[in-house]
Tab-separated table of C-alpha atoms in Angstrom:
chain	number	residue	atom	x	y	z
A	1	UNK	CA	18.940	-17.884	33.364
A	2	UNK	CA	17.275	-17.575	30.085
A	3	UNK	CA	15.065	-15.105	28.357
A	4	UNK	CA	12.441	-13.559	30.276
A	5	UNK	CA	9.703	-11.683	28.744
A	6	UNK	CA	8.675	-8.094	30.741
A	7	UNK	CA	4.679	-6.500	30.359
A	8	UNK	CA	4.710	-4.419	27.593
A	9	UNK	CA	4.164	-0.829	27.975
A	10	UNK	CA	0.957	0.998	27.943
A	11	UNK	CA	-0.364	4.536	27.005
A	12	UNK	CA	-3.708	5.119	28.929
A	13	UNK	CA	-3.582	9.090	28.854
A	14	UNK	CA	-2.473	11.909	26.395
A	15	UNK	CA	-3.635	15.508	27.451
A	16	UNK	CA	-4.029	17.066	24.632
A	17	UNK	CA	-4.720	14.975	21.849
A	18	UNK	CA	-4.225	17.628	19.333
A	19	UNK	CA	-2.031	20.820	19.186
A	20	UNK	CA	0.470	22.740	16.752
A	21	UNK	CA	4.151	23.262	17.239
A	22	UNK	CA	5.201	23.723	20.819
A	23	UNK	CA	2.116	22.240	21.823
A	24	UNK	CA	2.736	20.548	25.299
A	25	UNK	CA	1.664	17.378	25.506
A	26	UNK	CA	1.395	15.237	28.673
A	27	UNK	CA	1.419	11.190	27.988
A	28	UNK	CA	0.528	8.862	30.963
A	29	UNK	CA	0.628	5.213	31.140
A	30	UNK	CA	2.302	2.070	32.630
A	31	UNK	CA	6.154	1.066	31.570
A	32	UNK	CA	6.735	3.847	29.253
A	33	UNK	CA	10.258	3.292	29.760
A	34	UNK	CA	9.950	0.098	28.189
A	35	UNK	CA	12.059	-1.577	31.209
A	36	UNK	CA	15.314	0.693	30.151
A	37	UNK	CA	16.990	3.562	32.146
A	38	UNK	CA	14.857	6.024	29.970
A	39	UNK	CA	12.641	7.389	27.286
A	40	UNK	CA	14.900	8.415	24.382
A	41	UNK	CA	12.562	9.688	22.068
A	42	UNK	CA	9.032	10.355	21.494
A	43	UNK	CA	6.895	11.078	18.181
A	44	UNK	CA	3.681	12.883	17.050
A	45	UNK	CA	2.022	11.594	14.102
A	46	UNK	CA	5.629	11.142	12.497
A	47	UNK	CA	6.957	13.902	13.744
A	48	UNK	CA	9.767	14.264	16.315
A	49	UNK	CA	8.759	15.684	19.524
A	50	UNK	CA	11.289	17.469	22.365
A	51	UNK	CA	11.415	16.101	25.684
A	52	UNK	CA	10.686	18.023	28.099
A	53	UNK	CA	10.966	15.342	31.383
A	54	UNK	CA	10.162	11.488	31.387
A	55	UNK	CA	9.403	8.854	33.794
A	56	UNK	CA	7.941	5.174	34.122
A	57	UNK	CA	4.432	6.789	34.111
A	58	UNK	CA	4.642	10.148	32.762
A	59	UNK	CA	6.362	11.675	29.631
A	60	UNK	CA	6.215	15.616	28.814
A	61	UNK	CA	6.929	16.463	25.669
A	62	UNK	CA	6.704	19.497	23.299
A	63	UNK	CA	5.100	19.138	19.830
A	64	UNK	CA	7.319	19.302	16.683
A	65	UNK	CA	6.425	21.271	13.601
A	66	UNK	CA	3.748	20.019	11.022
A	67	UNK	CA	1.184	20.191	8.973
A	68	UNK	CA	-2.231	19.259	9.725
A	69	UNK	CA	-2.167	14.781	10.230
A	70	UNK	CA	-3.158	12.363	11.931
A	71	UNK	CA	-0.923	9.721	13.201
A	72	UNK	CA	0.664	7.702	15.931
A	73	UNK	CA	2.313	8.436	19.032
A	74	UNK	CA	5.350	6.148	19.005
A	75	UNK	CA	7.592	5.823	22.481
A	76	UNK	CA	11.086	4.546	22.128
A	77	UNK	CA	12.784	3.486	24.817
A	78	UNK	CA	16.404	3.394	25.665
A	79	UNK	CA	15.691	-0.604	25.960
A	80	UNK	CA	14.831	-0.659	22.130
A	81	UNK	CA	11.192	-1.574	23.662
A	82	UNK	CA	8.377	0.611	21.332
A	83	UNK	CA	5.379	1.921	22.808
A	84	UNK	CA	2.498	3.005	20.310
A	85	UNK	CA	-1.019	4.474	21.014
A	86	UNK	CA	-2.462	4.076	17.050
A	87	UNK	CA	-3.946	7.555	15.737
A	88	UNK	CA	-3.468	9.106	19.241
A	89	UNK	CA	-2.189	12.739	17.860
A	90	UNK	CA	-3.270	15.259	15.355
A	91	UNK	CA	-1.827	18.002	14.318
A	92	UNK	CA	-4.215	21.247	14.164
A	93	UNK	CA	-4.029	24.623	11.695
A	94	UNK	CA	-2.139	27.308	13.510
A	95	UNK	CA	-4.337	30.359	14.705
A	96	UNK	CA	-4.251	33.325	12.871
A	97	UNK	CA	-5.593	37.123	13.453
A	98	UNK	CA	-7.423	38.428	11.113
A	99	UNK	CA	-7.991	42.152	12.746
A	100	UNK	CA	-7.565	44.068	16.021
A	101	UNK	CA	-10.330	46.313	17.007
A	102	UNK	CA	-9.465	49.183	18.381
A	103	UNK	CA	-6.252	49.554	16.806
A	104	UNK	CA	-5.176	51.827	19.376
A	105	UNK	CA	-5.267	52.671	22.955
A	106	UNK	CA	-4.252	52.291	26.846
């Protein structure tokens, strides 16, 4: 047999769309393992992201640390096959506290 194209994948959820470091993020969609065994890795606006669990539809993964950007979230799959969902993250400020009121107590 010769070559035979497969559907490319498709990213039709990401929950949240921004976040900081250790962010969760949950990405839905169709093929998102590209037609390979697997996911093998998964980016935020440039920035690697740690997977937490991966399947055809689904992909968990934990945000990276960053400055505040915009950029891409780029699927790679084991098959080589590249998923991309254009300016689909952003990176966010980290919190800070500014004061505690009372500064004491039970």
């Amino acid at each position: 047999t010769g070559w035979e194209y497969k559907p490319q994948g498709n990213i039709t959820s990401i929950v949240p769309s921004s976040g900081q470091e250790s962010t969760r993020v949950t990405i839905e969609g169709l093929n998102l393992r590209g037609h390979g065994a697997a996911v093998g890795s998964v980016t935020l606006a440039g920035v690697a992201a740690t997977l937490v669990s991966e399947t055809n539809s689904k992909v968990i993964v934990t945000a990276g640390s960053s400055t505040n950007r915009t950029g891409d979230i780029v699927i790679t799959s084991t098959s080589g096959a590249i998923i991309v969902e254009s300016n689909g993250w952003e990176y966010i400020s980290k919190g800070s506290i500014q004061t505690v009121s009372p500064a004491s107590g039970q």
